[in-house]
Coordinates of C-alpha atoms (C1' of nucleotides) in Angstrom, one line a residue:
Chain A
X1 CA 72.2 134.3 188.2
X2 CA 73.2 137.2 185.8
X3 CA 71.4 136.8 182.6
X4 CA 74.0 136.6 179.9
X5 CA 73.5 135.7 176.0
X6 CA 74.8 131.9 177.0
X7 CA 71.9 132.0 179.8
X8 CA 69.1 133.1 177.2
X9 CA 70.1 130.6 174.4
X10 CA 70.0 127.8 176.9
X11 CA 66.6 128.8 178.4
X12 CA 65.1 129.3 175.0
X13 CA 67.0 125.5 174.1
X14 CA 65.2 124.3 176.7
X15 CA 61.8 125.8 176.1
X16 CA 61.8 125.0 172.6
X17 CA 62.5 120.9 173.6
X18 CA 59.8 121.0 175.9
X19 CA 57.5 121.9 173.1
X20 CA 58.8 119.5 170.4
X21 CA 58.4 116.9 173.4
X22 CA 54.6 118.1 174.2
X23 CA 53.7 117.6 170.4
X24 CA 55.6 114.3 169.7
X25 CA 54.2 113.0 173.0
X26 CA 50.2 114.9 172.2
X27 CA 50.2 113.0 168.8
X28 CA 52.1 109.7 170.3
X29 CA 48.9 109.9 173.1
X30 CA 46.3 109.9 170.2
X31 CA 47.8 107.2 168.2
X32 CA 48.1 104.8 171.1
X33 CA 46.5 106.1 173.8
X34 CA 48.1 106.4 177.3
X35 CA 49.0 103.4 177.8
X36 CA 49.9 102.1 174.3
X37 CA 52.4 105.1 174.1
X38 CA 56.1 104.6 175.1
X39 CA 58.2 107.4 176.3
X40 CA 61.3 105.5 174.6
X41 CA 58.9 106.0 171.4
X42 CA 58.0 109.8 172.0
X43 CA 61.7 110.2 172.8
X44 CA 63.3 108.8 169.4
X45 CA 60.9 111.0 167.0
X46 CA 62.4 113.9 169.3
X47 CA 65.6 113.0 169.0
X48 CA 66.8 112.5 172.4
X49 CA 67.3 109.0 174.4
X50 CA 64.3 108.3 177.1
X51 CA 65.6 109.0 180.2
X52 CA 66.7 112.7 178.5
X53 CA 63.1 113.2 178.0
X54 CA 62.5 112.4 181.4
X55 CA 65.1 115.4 182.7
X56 CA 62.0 117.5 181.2
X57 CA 58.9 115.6 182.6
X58 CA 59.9 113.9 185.3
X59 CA 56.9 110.9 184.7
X60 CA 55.2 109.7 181.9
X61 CA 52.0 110.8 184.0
X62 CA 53.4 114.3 184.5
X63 CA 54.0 114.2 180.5
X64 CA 50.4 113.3 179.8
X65 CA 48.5 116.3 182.3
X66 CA 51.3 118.9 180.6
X67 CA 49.9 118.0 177.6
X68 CA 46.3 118.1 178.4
X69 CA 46.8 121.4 179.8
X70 CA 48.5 123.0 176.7
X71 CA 46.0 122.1 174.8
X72 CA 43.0 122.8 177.0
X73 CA 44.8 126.1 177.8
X74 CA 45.3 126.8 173.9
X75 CA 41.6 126.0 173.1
X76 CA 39.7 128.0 176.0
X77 CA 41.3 131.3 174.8
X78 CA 40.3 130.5 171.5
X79 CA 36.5 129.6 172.7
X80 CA 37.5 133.0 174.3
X81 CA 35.4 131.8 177.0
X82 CA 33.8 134.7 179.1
X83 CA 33.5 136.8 176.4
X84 CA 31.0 135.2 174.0
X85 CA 28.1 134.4 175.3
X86 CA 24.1 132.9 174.5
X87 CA 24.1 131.6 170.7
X88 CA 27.3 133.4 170.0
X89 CA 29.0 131.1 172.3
X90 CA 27.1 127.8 170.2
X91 CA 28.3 129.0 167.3
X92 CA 32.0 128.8 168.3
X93 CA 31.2 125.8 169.7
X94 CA 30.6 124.4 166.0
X95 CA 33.3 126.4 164.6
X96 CA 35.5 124.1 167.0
X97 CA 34.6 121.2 165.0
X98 CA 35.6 122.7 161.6
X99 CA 38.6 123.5 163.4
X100 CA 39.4 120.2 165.2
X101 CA 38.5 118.7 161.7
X102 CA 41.9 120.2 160.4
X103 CA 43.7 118.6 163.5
X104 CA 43.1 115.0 163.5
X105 CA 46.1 114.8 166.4
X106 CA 44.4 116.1 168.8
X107 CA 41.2 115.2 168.1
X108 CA 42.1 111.3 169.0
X109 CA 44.4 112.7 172.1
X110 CA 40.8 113.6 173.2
X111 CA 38.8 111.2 172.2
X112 CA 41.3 108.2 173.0
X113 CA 42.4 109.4 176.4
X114 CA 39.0 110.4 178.0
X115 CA 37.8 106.9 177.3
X116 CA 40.7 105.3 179.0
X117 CA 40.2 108.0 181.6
X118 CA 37.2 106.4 182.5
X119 CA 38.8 104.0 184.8
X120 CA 38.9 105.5 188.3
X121 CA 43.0 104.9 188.5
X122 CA 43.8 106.4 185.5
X123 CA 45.9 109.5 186.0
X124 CA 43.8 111.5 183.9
X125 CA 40.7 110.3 185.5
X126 CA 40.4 113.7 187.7
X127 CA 41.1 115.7 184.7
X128 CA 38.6 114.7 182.4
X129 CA 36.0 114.6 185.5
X130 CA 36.4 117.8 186.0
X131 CA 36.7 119.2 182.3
X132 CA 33.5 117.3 181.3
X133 CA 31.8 119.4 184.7
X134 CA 32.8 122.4 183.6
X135 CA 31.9 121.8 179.7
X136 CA 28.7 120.7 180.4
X137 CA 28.3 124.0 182.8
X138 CA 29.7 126.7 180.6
X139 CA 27.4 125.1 177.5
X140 CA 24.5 125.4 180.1
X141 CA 25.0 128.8 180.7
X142 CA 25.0 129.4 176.9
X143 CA 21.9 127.8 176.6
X144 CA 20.4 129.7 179.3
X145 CA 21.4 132.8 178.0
X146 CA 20.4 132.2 174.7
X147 CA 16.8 131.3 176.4
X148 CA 17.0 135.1 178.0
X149 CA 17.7 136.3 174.4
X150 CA 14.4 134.7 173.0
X151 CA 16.6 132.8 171.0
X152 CA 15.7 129.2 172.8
X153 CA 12.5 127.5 170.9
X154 CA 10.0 126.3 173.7
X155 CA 10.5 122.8 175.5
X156 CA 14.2 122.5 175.4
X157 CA 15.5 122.3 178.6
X158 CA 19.0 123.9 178.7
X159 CA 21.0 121.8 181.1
X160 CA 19.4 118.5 179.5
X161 CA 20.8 120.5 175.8
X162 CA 24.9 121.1 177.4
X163 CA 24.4 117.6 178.1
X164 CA 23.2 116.6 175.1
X165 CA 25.8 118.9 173.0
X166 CA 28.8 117.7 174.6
X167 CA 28.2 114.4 174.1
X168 CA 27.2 115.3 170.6
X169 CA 30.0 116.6 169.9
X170 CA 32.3 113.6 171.7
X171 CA 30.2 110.9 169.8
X172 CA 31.1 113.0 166.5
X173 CA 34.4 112.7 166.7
X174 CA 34.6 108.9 167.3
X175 CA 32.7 108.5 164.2
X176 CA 34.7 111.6 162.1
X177 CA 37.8 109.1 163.3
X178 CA 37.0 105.1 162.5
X179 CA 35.1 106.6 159.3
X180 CA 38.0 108.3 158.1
X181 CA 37.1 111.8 158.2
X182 CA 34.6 111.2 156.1
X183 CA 31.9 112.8 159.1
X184 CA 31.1 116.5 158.7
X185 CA 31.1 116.7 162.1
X186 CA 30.2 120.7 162.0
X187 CA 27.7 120.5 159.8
X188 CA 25.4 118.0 162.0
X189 CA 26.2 120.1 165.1
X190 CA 24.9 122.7 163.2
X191 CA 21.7 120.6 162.0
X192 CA 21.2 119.3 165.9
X193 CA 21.4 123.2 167.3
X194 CA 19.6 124.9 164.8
X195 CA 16.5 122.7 165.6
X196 CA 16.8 124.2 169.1
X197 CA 16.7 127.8 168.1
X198 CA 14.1 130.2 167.2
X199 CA 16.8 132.2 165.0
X200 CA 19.7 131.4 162.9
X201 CA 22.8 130.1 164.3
Chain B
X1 CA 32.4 60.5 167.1
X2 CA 30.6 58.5 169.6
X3 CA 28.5 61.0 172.0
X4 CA 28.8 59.6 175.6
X5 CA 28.4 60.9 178.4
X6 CA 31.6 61.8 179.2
X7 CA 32.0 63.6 175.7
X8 CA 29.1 65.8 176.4
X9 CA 30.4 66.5 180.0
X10 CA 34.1 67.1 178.3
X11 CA 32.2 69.4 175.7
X12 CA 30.0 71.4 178.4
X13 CA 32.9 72.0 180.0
X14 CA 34.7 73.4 177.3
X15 CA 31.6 75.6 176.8
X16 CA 31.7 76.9 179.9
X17 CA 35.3 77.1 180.3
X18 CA 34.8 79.6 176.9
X19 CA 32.1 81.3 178.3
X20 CA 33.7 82.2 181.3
X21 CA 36.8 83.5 179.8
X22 CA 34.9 86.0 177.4
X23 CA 33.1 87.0 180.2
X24 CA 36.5 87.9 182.1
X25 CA 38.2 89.2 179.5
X26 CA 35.3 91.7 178.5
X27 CA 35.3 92.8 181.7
X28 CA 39.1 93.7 182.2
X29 CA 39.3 94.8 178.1
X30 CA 36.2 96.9 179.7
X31 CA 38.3 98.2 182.6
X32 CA 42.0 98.7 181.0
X33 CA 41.5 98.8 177.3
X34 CA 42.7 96.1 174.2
X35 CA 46.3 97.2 175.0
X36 CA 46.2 97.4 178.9
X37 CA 44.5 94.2 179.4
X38 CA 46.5 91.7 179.7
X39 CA 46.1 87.3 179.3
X40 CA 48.0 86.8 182.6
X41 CA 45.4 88.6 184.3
X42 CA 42.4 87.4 182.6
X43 CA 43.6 83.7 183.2
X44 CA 44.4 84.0 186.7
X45 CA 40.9 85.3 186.9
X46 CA 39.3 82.1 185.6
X47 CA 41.6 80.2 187.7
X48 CA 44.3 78.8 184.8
X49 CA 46.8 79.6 183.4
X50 CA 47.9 82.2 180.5
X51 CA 48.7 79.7 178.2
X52 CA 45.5 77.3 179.2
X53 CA 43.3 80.4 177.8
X54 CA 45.3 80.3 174.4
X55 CA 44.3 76.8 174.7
X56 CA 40.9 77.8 173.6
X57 CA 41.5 81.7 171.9
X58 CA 45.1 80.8 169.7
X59 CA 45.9 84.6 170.3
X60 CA 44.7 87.9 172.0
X61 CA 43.4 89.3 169.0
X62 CA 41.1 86.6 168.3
X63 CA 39.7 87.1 171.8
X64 CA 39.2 90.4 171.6
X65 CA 37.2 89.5 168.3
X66 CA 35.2 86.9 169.8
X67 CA 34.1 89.4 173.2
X68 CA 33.4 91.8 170.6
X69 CA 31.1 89.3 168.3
X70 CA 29.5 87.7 171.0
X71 CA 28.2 91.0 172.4
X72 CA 27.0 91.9 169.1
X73 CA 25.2 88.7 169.1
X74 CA 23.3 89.2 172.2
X75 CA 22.0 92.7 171.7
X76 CA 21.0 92.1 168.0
X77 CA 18.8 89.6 169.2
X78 CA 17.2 91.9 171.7
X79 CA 17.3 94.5 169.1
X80 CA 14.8 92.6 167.2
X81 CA 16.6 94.0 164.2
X82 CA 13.8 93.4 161.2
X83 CA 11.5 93.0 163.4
X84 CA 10.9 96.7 164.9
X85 CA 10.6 99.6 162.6
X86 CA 10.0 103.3 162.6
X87 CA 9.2 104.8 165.8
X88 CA 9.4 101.2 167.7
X89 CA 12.8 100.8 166.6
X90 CA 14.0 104.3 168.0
X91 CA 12.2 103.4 171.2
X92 CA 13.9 100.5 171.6
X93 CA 17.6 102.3 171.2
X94 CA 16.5 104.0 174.6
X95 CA 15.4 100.8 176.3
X96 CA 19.0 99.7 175.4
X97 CA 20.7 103.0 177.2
X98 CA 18.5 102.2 179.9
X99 CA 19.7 98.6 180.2
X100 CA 22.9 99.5 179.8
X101 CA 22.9 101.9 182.9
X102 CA 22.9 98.2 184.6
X103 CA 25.8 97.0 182.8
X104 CA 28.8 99.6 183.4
X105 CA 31.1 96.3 181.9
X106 CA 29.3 96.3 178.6
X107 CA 29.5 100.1 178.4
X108 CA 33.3 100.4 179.3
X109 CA 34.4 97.6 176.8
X110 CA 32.7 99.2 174.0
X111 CA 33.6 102.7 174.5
X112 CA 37.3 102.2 175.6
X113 CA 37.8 99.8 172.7
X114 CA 36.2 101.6 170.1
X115 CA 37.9 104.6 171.1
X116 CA 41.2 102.5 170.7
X117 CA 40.2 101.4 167.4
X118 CA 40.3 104.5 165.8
X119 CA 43.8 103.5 164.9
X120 CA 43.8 102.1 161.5
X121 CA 46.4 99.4 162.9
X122 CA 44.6 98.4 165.7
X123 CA 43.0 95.0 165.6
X124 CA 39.7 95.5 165.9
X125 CA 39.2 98.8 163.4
X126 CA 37.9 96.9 161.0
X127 CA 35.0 95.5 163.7
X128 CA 33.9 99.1 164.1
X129 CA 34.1 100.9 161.3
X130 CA 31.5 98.4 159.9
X131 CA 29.8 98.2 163.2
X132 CA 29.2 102.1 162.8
X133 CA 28.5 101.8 159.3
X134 CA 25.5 100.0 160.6
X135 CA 24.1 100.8 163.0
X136 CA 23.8 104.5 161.5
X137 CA 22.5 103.0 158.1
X138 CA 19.8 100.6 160.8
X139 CA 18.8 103.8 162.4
X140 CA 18.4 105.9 159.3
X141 CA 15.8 103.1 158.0
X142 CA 14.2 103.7 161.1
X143 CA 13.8 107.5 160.6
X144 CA 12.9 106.8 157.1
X145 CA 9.9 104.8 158.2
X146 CA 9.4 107.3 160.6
X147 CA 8.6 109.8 158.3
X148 CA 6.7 107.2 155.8
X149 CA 4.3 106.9 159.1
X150 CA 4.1 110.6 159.5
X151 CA 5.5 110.8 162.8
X152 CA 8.7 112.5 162.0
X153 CA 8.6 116.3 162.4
X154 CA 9.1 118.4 158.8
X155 CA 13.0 119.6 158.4
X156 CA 14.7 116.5 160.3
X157 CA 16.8 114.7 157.9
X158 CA 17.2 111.4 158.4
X159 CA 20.6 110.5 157.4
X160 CA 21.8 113.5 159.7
X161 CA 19.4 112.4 162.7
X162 CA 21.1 109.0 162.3
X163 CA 24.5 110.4 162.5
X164 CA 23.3 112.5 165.9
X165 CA 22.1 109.5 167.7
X166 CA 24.9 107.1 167.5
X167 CA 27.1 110.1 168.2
X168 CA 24.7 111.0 170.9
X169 CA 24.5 107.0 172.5
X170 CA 28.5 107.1 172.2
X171 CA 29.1 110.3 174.2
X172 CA 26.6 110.3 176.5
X173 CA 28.2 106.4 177.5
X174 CA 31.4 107.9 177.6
X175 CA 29.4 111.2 180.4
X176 CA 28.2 108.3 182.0
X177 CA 31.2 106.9 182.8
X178 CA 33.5 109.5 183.7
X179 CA 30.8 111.1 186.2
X180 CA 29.9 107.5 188.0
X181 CA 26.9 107.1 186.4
X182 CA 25.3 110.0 187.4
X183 CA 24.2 111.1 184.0
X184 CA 20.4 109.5 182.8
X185 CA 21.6 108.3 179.4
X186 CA 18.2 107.4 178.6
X187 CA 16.2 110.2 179.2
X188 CA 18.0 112.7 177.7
X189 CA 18.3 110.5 174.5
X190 CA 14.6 110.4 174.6
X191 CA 14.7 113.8 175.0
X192 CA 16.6 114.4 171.6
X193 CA 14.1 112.0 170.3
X194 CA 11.0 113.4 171.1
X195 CA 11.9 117.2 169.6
X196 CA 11.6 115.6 166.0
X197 CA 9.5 113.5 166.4
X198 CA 5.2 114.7 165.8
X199 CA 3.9 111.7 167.9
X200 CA 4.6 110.4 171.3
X201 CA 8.0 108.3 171.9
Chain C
dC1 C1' 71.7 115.5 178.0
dC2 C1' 74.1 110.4 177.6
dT3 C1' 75.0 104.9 178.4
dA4 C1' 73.9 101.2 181.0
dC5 C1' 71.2 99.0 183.8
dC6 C1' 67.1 97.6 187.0
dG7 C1' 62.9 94.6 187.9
dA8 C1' 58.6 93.8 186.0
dT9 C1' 55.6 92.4 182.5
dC10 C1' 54.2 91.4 178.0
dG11 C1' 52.3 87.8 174.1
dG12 C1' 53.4 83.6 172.5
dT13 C1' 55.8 78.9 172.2
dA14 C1' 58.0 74.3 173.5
dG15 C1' 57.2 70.2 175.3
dG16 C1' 54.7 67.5 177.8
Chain D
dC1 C1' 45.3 72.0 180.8
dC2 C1' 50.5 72.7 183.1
dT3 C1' 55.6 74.5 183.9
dA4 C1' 59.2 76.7 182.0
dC5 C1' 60.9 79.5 178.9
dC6 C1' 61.7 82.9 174.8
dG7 C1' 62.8 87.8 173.1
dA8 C1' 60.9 92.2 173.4
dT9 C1' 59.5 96.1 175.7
dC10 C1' 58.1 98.8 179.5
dG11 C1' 58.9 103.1 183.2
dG12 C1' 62.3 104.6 185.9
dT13 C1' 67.1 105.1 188.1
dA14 C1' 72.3 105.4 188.8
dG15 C1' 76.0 107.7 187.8
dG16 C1' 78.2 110.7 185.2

DNA sequence: CCTACCGATCGGTAGG
DNA sequence: CCTACCGATCGGTAGG
């Protein structure tokens, strides 16, 4: 197909509605959960009829795993996973809670959907198996290498610490939601890591 | 009223008819969430009808409420709330992850609903926010006598460690979960407790 | 992208 | 406690 002006505008069109879709239906998801979110709902704040939506996402489980993946996808490269490493890679981990504390949308998406996701037939069951896995893993490896570093105070065990952290930081937002944000979730990550450490965080 | 015997066998009925139903219903709230349960389901699973279970709960939020309440009930009393302090009390937090490792129904109703309840609409937000309100304020007595005893270590502060171990109870339920109860929630709470702690747990 | 529709299911009520 | 029903809403499809 040549690629004329018309082609380009209706691609970009296209594009652009897919993304208004993925954030109606990401903040529909946290509001209600999976199951307590409508696609004739995510639709009408879009401004398109249901069954247009689903020309785009062809399910409303296919809707909910694109917009996991944005977000994951959108969060790991700002972890910038890989490249920090030991304490560094703690640190970011608390400066994701400041940041999450700025997006309350995505924060219940998160913290909404996992805990329906623990039913085995949930569609997102899979997903959040295997993100908690690999969570727990790469904090593990942070805590190892922080141990290499000298940075790691005596006694704490680094795979018993990812486990701890991540569900730390899970447990926090629960509590940063129902209290109303009133939870400085950052700040008692901070408290709960620095007690690990030999040097500052 | 008279009581005869056929009043108390129409009563103890009733009772257990009640009992049975909360147990179902916590169970399936457990397994699909507030919204994805539904009365159909939990009636046919007591063997009556949907509208013989609003026979005895007028509507689904006030069964919800009365699971909810009923739980609470149960593991105040084997809290011993007032009764154990300090230390004693912290100790018993991880006796209560360990005996809820044997009750994945418990465990799914409260994190899936609480997780709903984040929404301010949702019926039972007002059950939690209390509920964490608390339990936090319970477990920061607990540190406070802690350190009246001497037994918690210098720099742990015990509003924040209060904060860190409901948020720590909470995610490590939902860990528990989502990898098939292969995480040991209580031993890696007692490992969080026994780093600020000066005495043994 | 639309209208119009499908069968299924929901919480709750009427009336007994 | 039942049957029978209400209006509302759901995800998804037909057909254009």
């Amino acid at each position: 197909m040549r690629v004329t002006p018309e082609n380009r505008r209706g691609y970009a069109k296209g594009r652009a509605r897919r993304t208004e879709i993925l954030d109606q239906a990401m903040a529909l998801f946290g509001e209600a959960g999976y199951r307590g979110a409508s696609l004739r709902t995510i639709a009408t704040r879009c401004g398109i009829s249901h069954p247009g939506l689903l020309h785009h996402f062809p399910t409303k489980e296919a809707l909910l795993l694109a917009v996991l993946q944005r977000r994951d996808d959108v969060d790991d490269e700002w972890l910038a996973l890989g490249v920090t490493r030991g304490v560094d890679h703690l640190r970011r981990l608390t400066d994701l809670a400041e940041l999450n504390a700025k997006r309350r949308g995505i924060v219940e998406l998160f913290s909404v959907v996992a805990a329906e996701a623990t039913s085995p037939d949930h569609p997102a069951h899979a997903y959040f198996e295997t993100r908690y896995r690999t969570s727990v893993a790469n904090t593990e490896r942070a805590y190892l290498q922080a141990r290499d570093d000298g940075a790691l105070r005596p006694g704490t065990d680094p795979a018993t610490a990812a486990q701890q952290l991540i569900a730390l930081m899970d447990g926090l937002q629960i509590q940063w939601l129902i209290s109303d944000c009133t939870t400085d979730m950052a700040e008692v990550l901070r408290a709960h890591i620095r007690a690990q450490l030999t040097v500052e965080l």
